[in-house]
């Protein structure tokens, strides 16, 4: 059975999917979670505290999902470059579907999303600093390779074993470049270009709740970006 905190975070996330954060009411979140409003305030202190906790939870789940995507790719026989492409695909799809993750990756916060904590405890600083979040994403992707290591005596996966100490710096460098390449498609999705000046004007004027909303729902075809990530990482690893 979920705790009151978990129930409240789920209720807040559901409310955020239905309306901008500025329109989310604490009384409605508490009622949806089946707890009193006092319990909500006891857990989070304020609406800002609830929002910051929700941002932290969604960012943590995003990072864990990237590591899981890599581990699954290893199980399918992918090599390190293919595993990075799997993490990139996770990034693109999650940013497309989850406005909070998109805001954390781009630094574009607005009325549609809550704000990260000024001094976050979990994923230190990641939600408020896209550069740090990119570095954490790289680390989680590399850790996904390590988590997929076979037990002692078992043959390595088809795509190769986990990185050794000597290989890790080169792998981290290649993964950071590859994931930053994928991140560029989050910042400037191809759909924004195809939609023409109307989207660009909306983004610059801040039409709607915020600039990020201008490209919300834009089609982000992840096949081409992930193929480029695969090629880039493969080329970088081949040089070392």
Coordinates of C-alpha atoms in Angstrom, one line a residue:
X1 CA 0.0 0.0 0.0
X2 CA 1.5 3.4 -1.0
X3 CA 2.4 5.9 1.7
X4 CA 0.6 9.2 2.0
X5 CA 3.6 10.9 0.4
X6 CA 3.6 8.5 -2.6
X7 CA -0.2 8.9 -3.0
X8 CA 0.2 12.7 -3.0
X9 CA 3.0 12.7 -5.5
X10 CA 0.9 10.5 -7.8
X11 CA -2.1 12.7 -7.4
X12 CA -0.1 15.8 -8.1
X13 CA 1.4 14.2 -11.2
X14 CA -2.1 13.3 -12.5
X15 CA -3.3 16.9 -11.8
X16 CA -0.3 18.3 -13.7
X17 CA -1.1 16.2 -16.7
X18 CA -4.6 17.6 -16.8
X19 CA -3.8 21.3 -16.2
X20 CA -1.0 23.8 -15.8
X21 CA 0.7 23.8 -12.4
X22 CA -0.6 27.3 -11.6
X23 CA -4.2 25.9 -11.9
X24 CA -3.5 22.8 -9.6
X25 CA -5.1 23.3 -6.2
X26 CA -3.7 21.7 -3.0
X27 CA -7.2 20.8 -1.8
X28 CA -7.9 18.8 -5.0
X29 CA -4.5 17.0 -4.8
X30 CA -5.3 16.0 -1.2
X31 CA -8.8 14.8 -2.1
X32 CA -7.5 12.8 -5.0
X33 CA -4.9 11.1 -2.8
X34 CA -7.5 10.3 -0.2
X35 CA -5.8 12.3 2.6
X36 CA -6.5 15.5 4.5
X37 CA -5.1 18.8 3.3
X38 CA -3.2 19.0 6.6
X39 CA -1.4 15.8 5.8
X40 CA -0.4 17.3 2.5
X41 CA 1.1 20.3 4.2
X42 CA 2.7 18.2 6.9
X43 CA 4.5 16.2 4.1
X44 CA 5.6 19.0 1.8
X45 CA 5.1 22.3 3.7
X46 CA 3.7 24.2 0.7
X47 CA 2.6 24.0 -2.9
X48 CA 6.2 24.9 -3.9
X49 CA 7.5 22.1 -1.7
X50 CA 5.1 19.6 -3.3
X51 CA 6.1 20.8 -6.8
X52 CA 9.8 20.6 -6.1
X53 CA 9.3 17.0 -4.7
X54 CA 7.4 16.0 -7.8
X55 CA 10.1 17.5 -10.1
X56 CA 12.8 15.5 -8.1
X57 CA 10.8 12.3 -8.4
X58 CA 10.2 12.6 -12.1
X59 CA 13.9 13.4 -12.8
X60 CA 15.0 10.5 -10.7
X61 CA 12.6 8.2 -12.5
X62 CA 13.9 9.5 -15.8
X63 CA 17.6 8.8 -14.9
X64 CA 16.7 5.3 -13.6
X65 CA 14.8 4.6 -16.8
X66 CA 17.9 5.5 -18.9
X67 CA 20.0 3.0 -17.0
X68 CA 17.3 0.4 -17.4
X69 CA 17.1 1.1 -21.2
X70 CA 20.8 0.4 -21.5
X71 CA 20.6 -2.8 -19.5
X72 CA 17.8 -4.0 -21.7
X73 CA 19.8 -3.1 -24.8
X74 CA 22.7 -5.2 -23.5
X75 CA 20.2 -8.1 -23.1
X76 CA 19.3 -7.7 -26.7
X77 CA 22.9 -8.0 -27.8
X78 CA 23.6 -4.3 -28.4
X79 CA 27.2 -3.1 -28.2
X80 CA 28.2 0.0 -26.2
X81 CA 27.3 2.4 -29.1
X82 CA 23.9 0.8 -29.5
X83 CA 23.3 1.0 -25.8
X84 CA 24.0 4.7 -25.8
X85 CA 21.5 5.0 -28.6
X86 CA 19.0 3.2 -26.4
X87 CA 19.5 5.8 -23.7
X88 CA 19.1 8.6 -26.2
X89 CA 15.8 7.0 -27.4
X90 CA 14.6 7.0 -23.8
X91 CA 15.6 10.6 -23.4
X92 CA 13.8 11.7 -26.5
X93 CA 10.6 9.8 -25.8
X94 CA 10.4 10.8 -22.2
X95 CA 11.1 14.5 -23.0
X96 CA 8.3 14.3 -25.6
X97 CA 5.8 12.7 -23.1
X98 CA 6.8 14.4 -19.8
X99 CA 6.9 18.2 -19.7
X100 CA 8.7 18.3 -16.4
X101 CA 11.6 16.2 -17.8
X102 CA 11.7 18.4 -20.9
X103 CA 11.9 21.5 -18.8
X104 CA 14.7 20.0 -16.7
X105 CA 16.7 19.0 -19.8
X106 CA 16.3 22.4 -21.4
X107 CA 16.1 24.7 -18.5
X108 CA 12.8 26.2 -19.8
X109 CA 10.5 26.3 -16.8
X110 CA 7.2 28.1 -16.9
X111 CA 3.6 28.2 -15.7
X112 CA 2.8 24.7 -16.9
X113 CA 5.4 23.1 -14.7
X114 CA 6.4 23.3 -11.0
X115 CA 9.9 24.6 -10.3
X116 CA 12.8 22.5 -8.9
X117 CA 13.9 23.1 -5.3
X118 CA 16.5 25.8 -4.8
X119 CA 18.6 23.4 -2.8
X120 CA 17.5 19.9 -3.9
X121 CA 18.4 16.9 -1.8
X122 CA 17.9 14.1 -4.4
X123 CA 19.8 14.2 -7.7
X124 CA 21.8 17.2 -6.3
X125 CA 21.1 20.2 -8.4
X126 CA 20.2 18.2 -11.5
X127 CA 16.6 19.4 -12.0
X128 CA 17.7 23.0 -11.9
X129 CA 20.9 22.6 -14.0
X130 CA 20.7 21.0 -17.4
X131 CA 24.5 20.5 -17.7
X132 CA 24.6 18.5 -14.5
X133 CA 21.5 16.5 -15.5
X134 CA 23.3 15.6 -18.8
X135 CA 26.3 14.4 -16.8
X136 CA 24.1 12.4 -14.5
X137 CA 22.4 10.9 -17.5
X138 CA 25.7 9.9 -18.9
X139 CA 26.7 8.3 -15.6
X140 CA 23.5 6.4 -15.4
X141 CA 23.8 5.1 -18.9
X142 CA 27.4 3.8 -18.2
X143 CA 26.2 2.3 -15.0
X144 CA 23.5 0.4 -17.0
X145 CA 26.4 -1.3 -18.8
X146 CA 28.0 -2.3 -15.5
X147 CA 24.7 -3.5 -14.1
X148 CA 24.4 -5.9 -17.0
X149 CA 27.7 -7.6 -16.2
X150 CA 27.2 -11.4 -16.3
X151 CA 27.9 -13.5 -13.1
X152 CA 31.5 -14.9 -12.7
X153 CA 32.3 -17.6 -15.2
X154 CA 29.4 -16.8 -17.5
X155 CA 30.1 -15.8 -21.1
X156 CA 29.9 -12.0 -21.8
X157 CA 26.8 -10.6 -23.6
X158 CA 26.8 -10.7 -27.4
X159 CA 27.6 -6.9 -27.5
X160 CA 30.6 -7.3 -25.2
X161 CA 31.2 -7.1 -21.5
X162 CA 31.0 -4.1 -19.2
X163 CA 33.7 -1.5 -19.4
X164 CA 36.9 -2.0 -17.5
X165 CA 38.6 0.8 -15.5
X166 CA 40.9 1.6 -18.4
X167 CA 38.0 1.8 -20.9
X168 CA 35.6 3.9 -18.7
X169 CA 37.0 7.4 -19.4
X170 CA 36.8 6.9 -23.1
X171 CA 33.3 5.4 -22.8
X172 CA 32.1 8.3 -20.6
X173 CA 33.5 10.8 -23.1
X174 CA 31.8 9.1 -26.1
X175 CA 28.5 8.7 -24.2
X176 CA 28.5 12.4 -23.1
X177 CA 29.0 13.5 -26.7
X178 CA 26.3 11.1 -28.0
X179 CA 23.8 12.1 -25.3
X180 CA 24.4 15.8 -25.8
X181 CA 23.8 15.3 -29.5
X182 CA 20.4 13.7 -28.7
X183 CA 19.7 16.5 -26.2
X184 CA 20.0 19.0 -29.1
X185 CA 16.9 17.4 -30.6
X186 CA 15.1 18.0 -27.3
X187 CA 16.1 21.7 -27.3
X188 CA 15.3 22.2 -31.0
X189 CA 12.9 19.4 -32.1
X190 CA 12.6 18.8 -35.9
X191 CA 8.9 19.4 -35.6
X192 CA 9.5 23.0 -34.7
X193 CA 11.3 23.5 -38.0
X194 CA 8.5 21.8 -40.0
X195 CA 5.8 23.8 -38.3
X196 CA 7.4 27.0 -39.6
X197 CA 7.3 30.6 -38.3
X198 CA 4.2 30.2 -36.2
X199 CA 6.0 27.9 -33.8
X200 CA 9.1 30.0 -33.8
X201 CA 7.1 33.2 -33.2
X202 CA 5.2 31.6 -30.3
X203 CA 8.4 30.4 -28.7
X204 CA 10.0 33.8 -28.9
X205 CA 6.9 35.7 -27.8
X206 CA 6.1 33.3 -25.0
X207 CA 2.6 32.7 -26.4
X208 CA 0.6 30.4 -24.1
X209 CA 1.8 29.4 -20.7
X210 CA 5.5 29.5 -21.5
X211 CA 8.0 29.2 -24.4
X212 CA 8.4 25.4 -24.0
X213 CA 4.7 24.9 -24.6
X214 CA 5.1 26.2 -28.2
X215 CA 6.8 23.0 -29.2
X216 CA 4.8 20.7 -26.9
X217 CA 3.4 17.9 -28.9
X218 CA 5.8 18.5 -31.8
X219 CA 6.7 15.3 -33.5
X220 CA 10.2 14.2 -32.5
X221 CA 11.2 11.3 -34.8
X222 CA 13.8 9.5 -32.6
X223 CA 15.0 7.1 -35.3
X224 CA 17.3 9.5 -37.1
X225 CA 18.7 11.2 -33.9
X226 CA 19.4 7.8 -32.3
X227 CA 21.1 6.5 -35.5
X228 CA 23.4 9.6 -35.4
X229 CA 24.1 8.9 -31.7
X230 CA 25.1 5.3 -32.5
X231 CA 27.4 6.5 -35.4
X232 CA 29.0 9.2 -33.3
X233 CA 29.7 7.0 -30.3
X234 CA 31.0 4.2 -32.5
X235 CA 33.4 6.6 -34.2
X236 CA 34.6 8.1 -30.9
X237 CA 35.2 4.7 -29.4
X238 CA 37.0 3.5 -32.5
X239 CA 39.6 6.3 -32.1
X240 CA 40.6 5.1 -28.7

